[in-house]
């Protein structure tokens, strides 16, 4: 556990669900203090107990309401279905100021989830920026990582494209990508999240077409600087 992780508290809104629980597990395992947020504190406590069991007793994870989790965190991660995205953010908007918001949401429009259908703002992350307003840095990340990988011990052979409102915000999110055991790339401004979120529908299509459950992407021809 490094010094930096000791100072960071991560709230995972919708952390009772598939993707959020997986990310929460990975960050708690890396030594971060993680708060599972939910519309129901009871569900959040149950989810945090499940993760603690996997971690064999680590106490760095607790469950509470989405709002309480945001209030206590430095970094807020949103992992809710797109249909719940706006409402979830609006409910915590007033306590988000000064925090980093990492949006994992893919703007899927069921039933045609294999077709890219982006919202008027461009992407879910750009909508999040509009809702959160001034004083909140927004990053989009993890849209192309299937939850199937996250609750396992295995290395994950997929990359994470990180877009966001500033280079510093992207760098902070890239630290969490690495802590989760993944390889991340600074993929540029938040406007580029349109492509990354859209790729999720492409991957869902590939899963359906080829009978897989967790297709992902990898960047080739580039290397991280030492
Ligand atoms: N699953 C994946 O492999 C995957 C991969 C990449 C990205 N994503 C994206 O990550 C997000 C979460 O995906 P998921 O599969 O984890 O979803 P999920 O399990 O269906 O839902 C996650 C959580 O969102 C909250 N939620 C559900 N419906 C809601 C509603 N109507 N209003 C408010 N909150 C609601 C629930 O928490 P409470 O009931 O406890 O409040 C739920 O546990 C989605 O945007 C998805 O596209 C998923």
JSON list of N, CA and C in Angstrom, two decimals, residues 134-189:
[
{"chain": "A", "resi": 134, "resn": "UNK", "atom": "N", "xyz": [-19.44, 23.68, -12.72]},
{"chain": "A", "resi": 134, "resn": "UNK", "atom": "CA", "xyz": [-18.10, 24.20, -12.39]},
{"chain": "A", "resi": 134, "resn": "UNK", "atom": "C", "xyz": [-17.53, 23.52, -11.14]},
{"chain": "A", "resi": 135, "resn": "UNK", "atom": "N", "xyz": [-16.21, 23.38, -11.11]},
{"chain": "A", "resi": 135, "resn": "UNK", "atom": "CA", "xyz": [-15.56, 22.90, -9.88]},
{"chain": "A", "resi": 135, "resn": "UNK", "atom": "C", "xyz": [-15.51, 21.39, -9.76]},
{"chain": "A", "resi": 136, "resn": "UNK", "atom": "N", "xyz": [-15.91, 20.69, -10.81]},
{"chain": "A", "resi": 136, "resn": "UNK", "atom": "CA", "xyz": [-15.81, 19.22, -10.79]},
{"chain": "A", "resi": 136, "resn": "UNK", "atom": "C", "xyz": [-15.09, 18.76, -12.05]},
{"chain": "A", "resi": 137, "resn": "UNK", "atom": "N", "xyz": [-13.96, 18.11, -11.87]},
{"chain": "A", "resi": 137, "resn": "UNK", "atom": "CA", "xyz": [-13.25, 17.52, -13.01]},
{"chain": "A", "resi": 137, "resn": "UNK", "atom": "C", "xyz": [-13.93, 16.19, -13.33]},
{"chain": "A", "resi": 138, "resn": "UNK", "atom": "N", "xyz": [-14.13, 15.92, -14.62]},
{"chain": "A", "resi": 138, "resn": "UNK", "atom": "CA", "xyz": [-14.82, 14.68, -15.01]},
{"chain": "A", "resi": 138, "resn": "UNK", "atom": "C", "xyz": [-13.92, 13.86, -15.92]},
{"chain": "A", "resi": 139, "resn": "UNK", "atom": "N", "xyz": [-13.84, 12.57, -15.60]},
{"chain": "A", "resi": 139, "resn": "UNK", "atom": "CA", "xyz": [-13.06, 11.63, -16.40]},
{"chain": "A", "resi": 139, "resn": "UNK", "atom": "C", "xyz": [-14.00, 10.50, -16.81]},
{"chain": "A", "resi": 140, "resn": "UNK", "atom": "N", "xyz": [-13.81, 9.99, -18.03]},
{"chain": "A", "resi": 140, "resn": "UNK", "atom": "CA", "xyz": [-14.55, 8.79, -18.48]},
{"chain": "A", "resi": 140, "resn": "UNK", "atom": "C", "xyz": [-13.55, 7.65, -18.57]},
{"chain": "A", "resi": 141, "resn": "UNK", "atom": "N", "xyz": [-13.89, 6.51, -17.97]},
{"chain": "A", "resi": 141, "resn": "UNK", "atom": "CA", "xyz": [-12.95, 5.36, -17.99]},
{"chain": "A", "resi": 141, "resn": "UNK", "atom": "C", "xyz": [-13.68, 4.06, -17.69]},
{"chain": "A", "resi": 142, "resn": "UNK", "atom": "N", "xyz": [-13.05, 2.95, -18.04]},
{"chain": "A", "resi": 142, "resn": "UNK", "atom": "CA", "xyz": [-13.48, 1.58, -17.72]},
{"chain": "A", "resi": 142, "resn": "UNK", "atom": "C", "xyz": [-14.69, 1.09, -18.54]},
{"chain": "A", "resi": 143, "resn": "UNK", "atom": "N", "xyz": [-15.16, 1.87, -19.51]},
{"chain": "A", "resi": 143, "resn": "UNK", "atom": "CA", "xyz": [-16.36, 1.45, -20.27]},
{"chain": "A", "resi": 143, "resn": "UNK", "atom": "C", "xyz": [-16.13, 0.16, -21.04]},
{"chain": "A", "resi": 144, "resn": "UNK", "atom": "N", "xyz": [-14.85, -0.14, -21.34]},
{"chain": "A", "resi": 144, "resn": "UNK", "atom": "CA", "xyz": [-14.57, -1.30, -22.19]},
{"chain": "A", "resi": 144, "resn": "UNK", "atom": "C", "xyz": [-14.04, -2.49, -21.38]},
{"chain": "A", "resi": 145, "resn": "UNK", "atom": "N", "xyz": [-14.22, -2.44, -20.03]},
{"chain": "A", "resi": 145, "resn": "UNK", "atom": "CA", "xyz": [-13.77, -3.55, -19.18]},
{"chain": "A", "resi": 145, "resn": "UNK", "atom": "C", "xyz": [-15.00, -4.29, -18.65]},
{"chain": "A", "resi": 146, "resn": "UNK", "atom": "N", "xyz": [-15.15, -5.53, -19.05]},
{"chain": "A", "resi": 146, "resn": "UNK", "atom": "CA", "xyz": [-16.30, -6.31, -18.60]},
{"chain": "A", "resi": 146, "resn": "UNK", "atom": "C", "xyz": [-16.18, -6.64, -17.12]},
{"chain": "A", "resi": 147, "resn": "UNK", "atom": "N", "xyz": [-17.31, -6.57, -16.41]},
{"chain": "A", "resi": 147, "resn": "UNK", "atom": "CA", "xyz": [-17.30, -6.89, -14.97]},
{"chain": "A", "resi": 147, "resn": "UNK", "atom": "C", "xyz": [-16.82, -8.33, -14.73]},
{"chain": "A", "resi": 148, "resn": "UNK", "atom": "N", "xyz": [-16.94, -9.17, -15.75]},
{"chain": "A", "resi": 148, "resn": "UNK", "atom": "CA", "xyz": [-16.57, -10.58, -15.58]},
{"chain": "A", "resi": 148, "resn": "UNK", "atom": "C", "xyz": [-15.11, -10.72, -15.13]},
{"chain": "A", "resi": 149, "resn": "UNK", "atom": "N", "xyz": [-14.28, -9.76, -15.53]},
{"chain": "A", "resi": 149, "resn": "UNK", "atom": "CA", "xyz": [-12.86, -9.82, -15.17]},
{"chain": "A", "resi": 149, "resn": "UNK", "atom": "C", "xyz": [-12.60, -9.37, -13.74]},
{"chain": "A", "resi": 150, "resn": "UNK", "atom": "N", "xyz": [-13.41, -8.42, -13.27]},
{"chain": "A", "resi": 150, "resn": "UNK", "atom": "CA", "xyz": [-12.97, -7.61, -12.13]},
{"chain": "A", "resi": 150, "resn": "UNK", "atom": "C", "xyz": [-12.94, -8.33, -10.79]},
{"chain": "A", "resi": 151, "resn": "UNK", "atom": "N", "xyz": [-13.87, -9.25, -10.57]},
{"chain": "A", "resi": 151, "resn": "UNK", "atom": "CA", "xyz": [-13.89, -9.95, -9.28]},
{"chain": "A", "resi": 151, "resn": "UNK", "atom": "C", "xyz": [-12.94, -11.14, -9.25]},
{"chain": "A", "resi": 152, "resn": "UNK", "atom": "N", "xyz": [-12.10, -11.27, -10.27]},
{"chain": "A", "resi": 152, "resn": "UNK", "atom": "CA", "xyz": [-11.15, -12.38, -10.29]},
{"chain": "A", "resi": 152, "resn": "UNK", "atom": "C", "xyz": [-9.77, -11.90, -9.85]},
{"chain": "A", "resi": 153, "resn": "UNK", "atom": "N", "xyz": [-8.92, -12.85, -9.56]},
{"chain": "A", "resi": 153, "resn": "UNK", "atom": "CA", "xyz": [-7.54, -12.53, -9.17]},
{"chain": "A", "resi": 153, "resn": "UNK", "atom": "C", "xyz": [-6.67, -12.31, -10.41]},
{"chain": "A", "resi": 154, "resn": "UNK", "atom": "N", "xyz": [-7.21, -12.69, -11.55]},
{"chain": "A", "resi": 154, "resn": "UNK", "atom": "CA", "xyz": [-6.40, -12.75, -12.76]},
{"chain": "A", "resi": 154, "resn": "UNK", "atom": "C", "xyz": [-5.96, -11.38, -13.27]},
{"chain": "A", "resi": 155, "resn": "UNK", "atom": "N", "xyz": [-4.83, -11.37, -13.96]},
{"chain": "A", "resi": 155, "resn": "UNK", "atom": "CA", "xyz": [-4.46, -10.16, -14.69]},
{"chain": "A", "resi": 155, "resn": "UNK", "atom": "C", "xyz": [-5.49, -9.98, -15.80]},
{"chain": "A", "resi": 156, "resn": "UNK", "atom": "N", "xyz": [-5.76, -8.74, -16.15]},
{"chain": "A", "resi": 156, "resn": "UNK", "atom": "CA", "xyz": [-6.78, -8.49, -17.16]},
{"chain": "A", "resi": 156, "resn": "UNK", "atom": "C", "xyz": [-6.09, -8.01, -18.44]},
{"chain": "A", "resi": 157, "resn": "UNK", "atom": "N", "xyz": [-6.29, -8.77, -19.50]},
{"chain": "A", "resi": 157, "resn": "UNK", "atom": "CA", "xyz": [-5.58, -8.48, -20.74]},
{"chain": "A", "resi": 157, "resn": "UNK", "atom": "C", "xyz": [-6.39, -7.51, -21.62]},
{"chain": "A", "resi": 158, "resn": "UNK", "atom": "N", "xyz": [-6.80, -6.39, -21.03]},
{"chain": "A", "resi": 158, "resn": "UNK", "atom": "CA", "xyz": [-7.55, -5.36, -21.78]},
{"chain": "A", "resi": 158, "resn": "UNK", "atom": "C", "xyz": [-7.03, -4.01, -21.33]},
{"chain": "A", "resi": 159, "resn": "UNK", "atom": "N", "xyz": [-7.07, -3.05, -22.21]},
{"chain": "A", "resi": 159, "resn": "UNK", "atom": "CA", "xyz": [-6.62, -1.70, -21.86]},
{"chain": "A", "resi": 159, "resn": "UNK", "atom": "C", "xyz": [-7.80, -0.78, -21.55]},
{"chain": "A", "resi": 160, "resn": "UNK", "atom": "N", "xyz": [-7.47, 0.30, -20.82]},
{"chain": "A", "resi": 160, "resn": "UNK", "atom": "CA", "xyz": [-8.49, 1.29, -20.44]},
{"chain": "A", "resi": 160, "resn": "UNK", "atom": "C", "xyz": [-8.13, 2.62, -21.07]},
{"chain": "A", "resi": 161, "resn": "UNK", "atom": "N", "xyz": [-9.03, 3.17, -21.86]},
{"chain": "A", "resi": 161, "resn": "UNK", "atom": "CA", "xyz": [-8.81, 4.49, -22.45]},
{"chain": "A", "resi": 161, "resn": "UNK", "atom": "C", "xyz": [-9.42, 5.52, -21.51]},
{"chain": "A", "resi": 162, "resn": "UNK", "atom": "N", "xyz": [-8.60, 6.50, -21.12]},
{"chain": "A", "resi": 162, "resn": "UNK", "atom": "CA", "xyz": [-9.02, 7.49, -20.13]},
{"chain": "A", "resi": 162, "resn": "UNK", "atom": "C", "xyz": [-9.11, 8.86, -20.80]},
{"chain": "A", "resi": 163, "resn": "UNK", "atom": "N", "xyz": [-10.31, 9.41, -20.85]},
{"chain": "A", "resi": 163, "resn": "UNK", "atom": "CA", "xyz": [-10.49, 10.77, -21.37]},
{"chain": "A", "resi": 163, "resn": "UNK", "atom": "C", "xyz": [-10.98, 11.65, -20.22]},
{"chain": "A", "resi": 164, "resn": "UNK", "atom": "N", "xyz": [-10.75, 12.94, -20.30]},
{"chain": "A", "resi": 164, "resn": "UNK", "atom": "CA", "xyz": [-11.17, 13.77, -19.18]},
{"chain": "A", "resi": 164, "resn": "UNK", "atom": "C", "xyz": [-10.95, 15.25, -19.40]},
{"chain": "A", "resi": 165, "resn": "UNK", "atom": "N", "xyz": [-11.45, 16.03, -18.45]},
{"chain": "A", "resi": 165, "resn": "UNK", "atom": "CA", "xyz": [-11.47, 17.48, -18.60]},
{"chain": "A", "resi": 165, "resn": "UNK", "atom": "C", "xyz": [-10.12, 18.14, -18.37]},
{"chain": "A", "resi": 166, "resn": "UNK", "atom": "N", "xyz": [-9.15, 17.43, -17.80]},
{"chain": "A", "resi": 166, "resn": "UNK", "atom": "CA", "xyz": [-7.79, 18.00, -17.70]},
{"chain": "A", "resi": 166, "resn": "UNK", "atom": "C", "xyz": [-6.78, 16.87, -17.64]},
{"chain": "A", "resi": 167, "resn": "UNK", "atom": "N", "xyz": [-5.53, 17.24, -17.95]},
{"chain": "A", "resi": 167, "resn": "UNK", "atom": "CA", "xyz": [-4.44, 16.26, -17.93]},
{"chain": "A", "resi": 167, "resn": "UNK", "atom": "C", "xyz": [-4.25, 15.72, -16.51]},
{"chain": "A", "resi": 168, "resn": "UNK", "atom": "N", "xyz": [-4.36, 16.60, -15.51]},
{"chain": "A", "resi": 168, "resn": "UNK", "atom": "CA", "xyz": [-4.19, 16.18, -14.12]},
{"chain": "A", "resi": 168, "resn": "UNK", "atom": "C", "xyz": [-5.27, 15.18, -13.71]},
{"chain": "A", "resi": 169, "resn": "UNK", "atom": "N", "xyz": [-6.50, 15.47, -14.13]},
{"chain": "A", "resi": 169, "resn": "UNK", "atom": "CA", "xyz": [-7.61, 14.57, -13.78]},
{"chain": "A", "resi": 169, "resn": "UNK", "atom": "C", "xyz": [-7.40, 13.21, -14.43]},
{"chain": "A", "resi": 170, "resn": "UNK", "atom": "N", "xyz": [-6.93, 13.22, -15.68]},
{"chain": "A", "resi": 170, "resn": "UNK", "atom": "CA", "xyz": [-6.68, 11.94, -16.37]},
{"chain": "A", "resi": 170, "resn": "UNK", "atom": "C", "xyz": [-5.55, 11.18, -15.67]},
{"chain": "A", "resi": 171, "resn": "UNK", "atom": "N", "xyz": [-4.53, 11.92, -15.24]},
{"chain": "A", "resi": 171, "resn": "UNK", "atom": "CA", "xyz": [-3.40, 11.27, -14.56]},
{"chain": "A", "resi": 171, "resn": "UNK", "atom": "C", "xyz": [-3.86, 10.63, -13.24]},
{"chain": "A", "resi": 172, "resn": "UNK", "atom": "N", "xyz": [-4.74, 11.32, -12.52]},
{"chain": "A", "resi": 172, "resn": "UNK", "atom": "CA", "xyz": [-5.24, 10.78, -11.25]},
{"chain": "A", "resi": 172, "resn": "UNK", "atom": "C", "xyz": [-6.04, 9.50, -11.51]},
{"chain": "A", "resi": 173, "resn": "UNK", "atom": "N", "xyz": [-6.86, 9.54, -12.56]},
{"chain": "A", "resi": 173, "resn": "UNK", "atom": "CA", "xyz": [-7.65, 8.35, -12.90]},
{"chain": "A", "resi": 173, "resn": "UNK", "atom": "C", "xyz": [-6.75, 7.21, -13.37]},
{"chain": "A", "resi": 174, "resn": "UNK", "atom": "N", "xyz": [-5.68, 7.55, -14.08]},
{"chain": "A", "resi": 174, "resn": "UNK", "atom": "CA", "xyz": [-4.76, 6.51, -14.56]},
{"chain": "A", "resi": 174, "resn": "UNK", "atom": "C", "xyz": [-4.10, 5.77, -13.39]},
{"chain": "A", "resi": 175, "resn": "UNK", "atom": "N", "xyz": [-3.89, 6.48, -12.27]},
{"chain": "A", "resi": 175, "resn": "UNK", "atom": "CA", "xyz": [-3.34, 5.83, -11.08]},
{"chain": "A", "resi": 175, "resn": "UNK", "atom": "C", "xyz": [-4.31, 4.75, -10.59]},
{"chain": "A", "resi": 176, "resn": "UNK", "atom": "N", "xyz": [-5.62, 5.06, -10.66]},
{"chain": "A", "resi": 176, "resn": "UNK", "atom": "CA", "xyz": [-6.62, 4.07, -10.21]},
{"chain": "A", "resi": 176, "resn": "UNK", "atom": "C", "xyz": [-6.75, 2.91, -11.20]},
{"chain": "A", "resi": 177, "resn": "UNK", "atom": "N", "xyz": [-6.51, 3.19, -12.49]},
{"chain": "A", "resi": 177, "resn": "UNK", "atom": "CA", "xyz": [-6.53, 2.12, -13.49]},
{"chain": "A", "resi": 177, "resn": "UNK", "atom": "C", "xyz": [-5.43, 1.12, -13.17]},
{"chain": "A", "resi": 178, "resn": "UNK", "atom": "N", "xyz": [-4.26, 1.66, -12.89]},
{"chain": "A", "resi": 178, "resn": "UNK", "atom": "CA", "xyz": [-3.11, 0.81, -12.56]},
{"chain": "A", "resi": 178, "resn": "UNK", "atom": "C", "xyz": [-3.36, 0.04, -11.26]},
{"chain": "A", "resi": 179, "resn": "UNK", "atom": "N", "xyz": [-3.93, 0.74, -10.28]},
{"chain": "A", "resi": 179, "resn": "UNK", "atom": "CA", "xyz": [-4.22, 0.08, -8.99]},
{"chain": "A", "resi": 179, "resn": "UNK", "atom": "C", "xyz": [-5.20, -1.07, -9.16]},
{"chain": "A", "resi": 180, "resn": "UNK", "atom": "N", "xyz": [-6.06, -0.98, -10.17]},
{"chain": "A", "resi": 180, "resn": "UNK", "atom": "CA", "xyz": [-7.03, -2.05, -10.43]},
{"chain": "A", "resi": 180, "resn": "UNK", "atom": "C", "xyz": [-6.40, -3.20, -11.22]},
{"chain": "A", "resi": 181, "resn": "UNK", "atom": "N", "xyz": [-5.11, -3.07, -11.54]},
{"chain": "A", "resi": 181, "resn": "UNK", "atom": "CA", "xyz": [-4.42, -4.14, -12.25]},
{"chain": "A", "resi": 181, "resn": "UNK", "atom": "C", "xyz": [-4.59, -4.08, -13.76]},
{"chain": "A", "resi": 182, "resn": "UNK", "atom": "N", "xyz": [-4.84, -2.88, -14.27]},
{"chain": "A", "resi": 182, "resn": "UNK", "atom": "CA", "xyz": [-5.09, -2.72, -15.70]},
{"chain": "A", "resi": 182, "resn": "UNK", "atom": "C", "xyz": [-4.07, -1.76, -16.31]},
{"chain": "A", "resi": 183, "resn": "UNK", "atom": "N", "xyz": [-3.98, -1.79, -17.63]},
{"chain": "A", "resi": 183, "resn": "UNK", "atom": "CA", "xyz": [-3.12, -0.84, -18.33]},
{"chain": "A", "resi": 183, "resn": "UNK", "atom": "C", "xyz": [-4.00, 0.28, -18.87]},
{"chain": "A", "resi": 184, "resn": "UNK", "atom": "N", "xyz": [-3.62, 1.52, -18.54]},
{"chain": "A", "resi": 184, "resn": "UNK", "atom": "CA", "xyz": [-4.42, 2.66, -18.99]},
{"chain": "A", "resi": 184, "resn": "UNK", "atom": "C", "xyz": [-3.65, 3.55, -19.95]},
{"chain": "A", "resi": 185, "resn": "UNK", "atom": "N", "xyz": [-4.40, 4.29, -20.75]},
{"chain": "A", "resi": 185, "resn": "UNK", "atom": "CA", "xyz": [-3.81, 5.24, -21.69]},
{"chain": "A", "resi": 185, "resn": "UNK", "atom": "C", "xyz": [-4.53, 6.57, -21.57]},
{"chain": "A", "resi": 186, "resn": "UNK", "atom": "N", "xyz": [-3.75, 7.66, -21.54]},
{"chain": "A", "resi": 186, "resn": "UNK", "atom": "CA", "xyz": [-4.36, 8.99, -21.62]},
{"chain": "A", "resi": 186, "resn": "UNK", "atom": "C", "xyz": [-4.86, 9.16, -23.04]},
{"chain": "A", "resi": 187, "resn": "UNK", "atom": "N", "xyz": [-6.19, 9.16, -23.20]},
{"chain": "A", "resi": 187, "resn": "UNK", "atom": "CA", "xyz": [-6.81, 9.18, -24.53]},
{"chain": "A", "resi": 187, "resn": "UNK", "atom": "C", "xyz": [-7.38, 10.56, -24.88]},
{"chain": "A", "resi": 188, "resn": "UNK", "atom": "N", "xyz": [-6.98, 11.58, -24.10]},
{"chain": "A", "resi": 188, "resn": "UNK", "atom": "CA", "xyz": [-7.30, 12.94, -24.50]},
{"chain": "A", "resi": 188, "resn": "UNK", "atom": "C", "xyz": [-8.52, 13.54, -23.83]},
{"chain": "A", "resi": 189, "resn": "UNK", "atom": "N", "xyz": [-9.01, 14.64, -24.43]},
{"chain": "A", "resi": 189, "resn": "UNK", "atom": "CA", "xyz": [-10.08, 15.42, -23.79]},
{"chain": "A", "resi": 189, "resn": "UNK", "atom": "C", "xyz": [-11.40, 14.65, -23.67]}
]
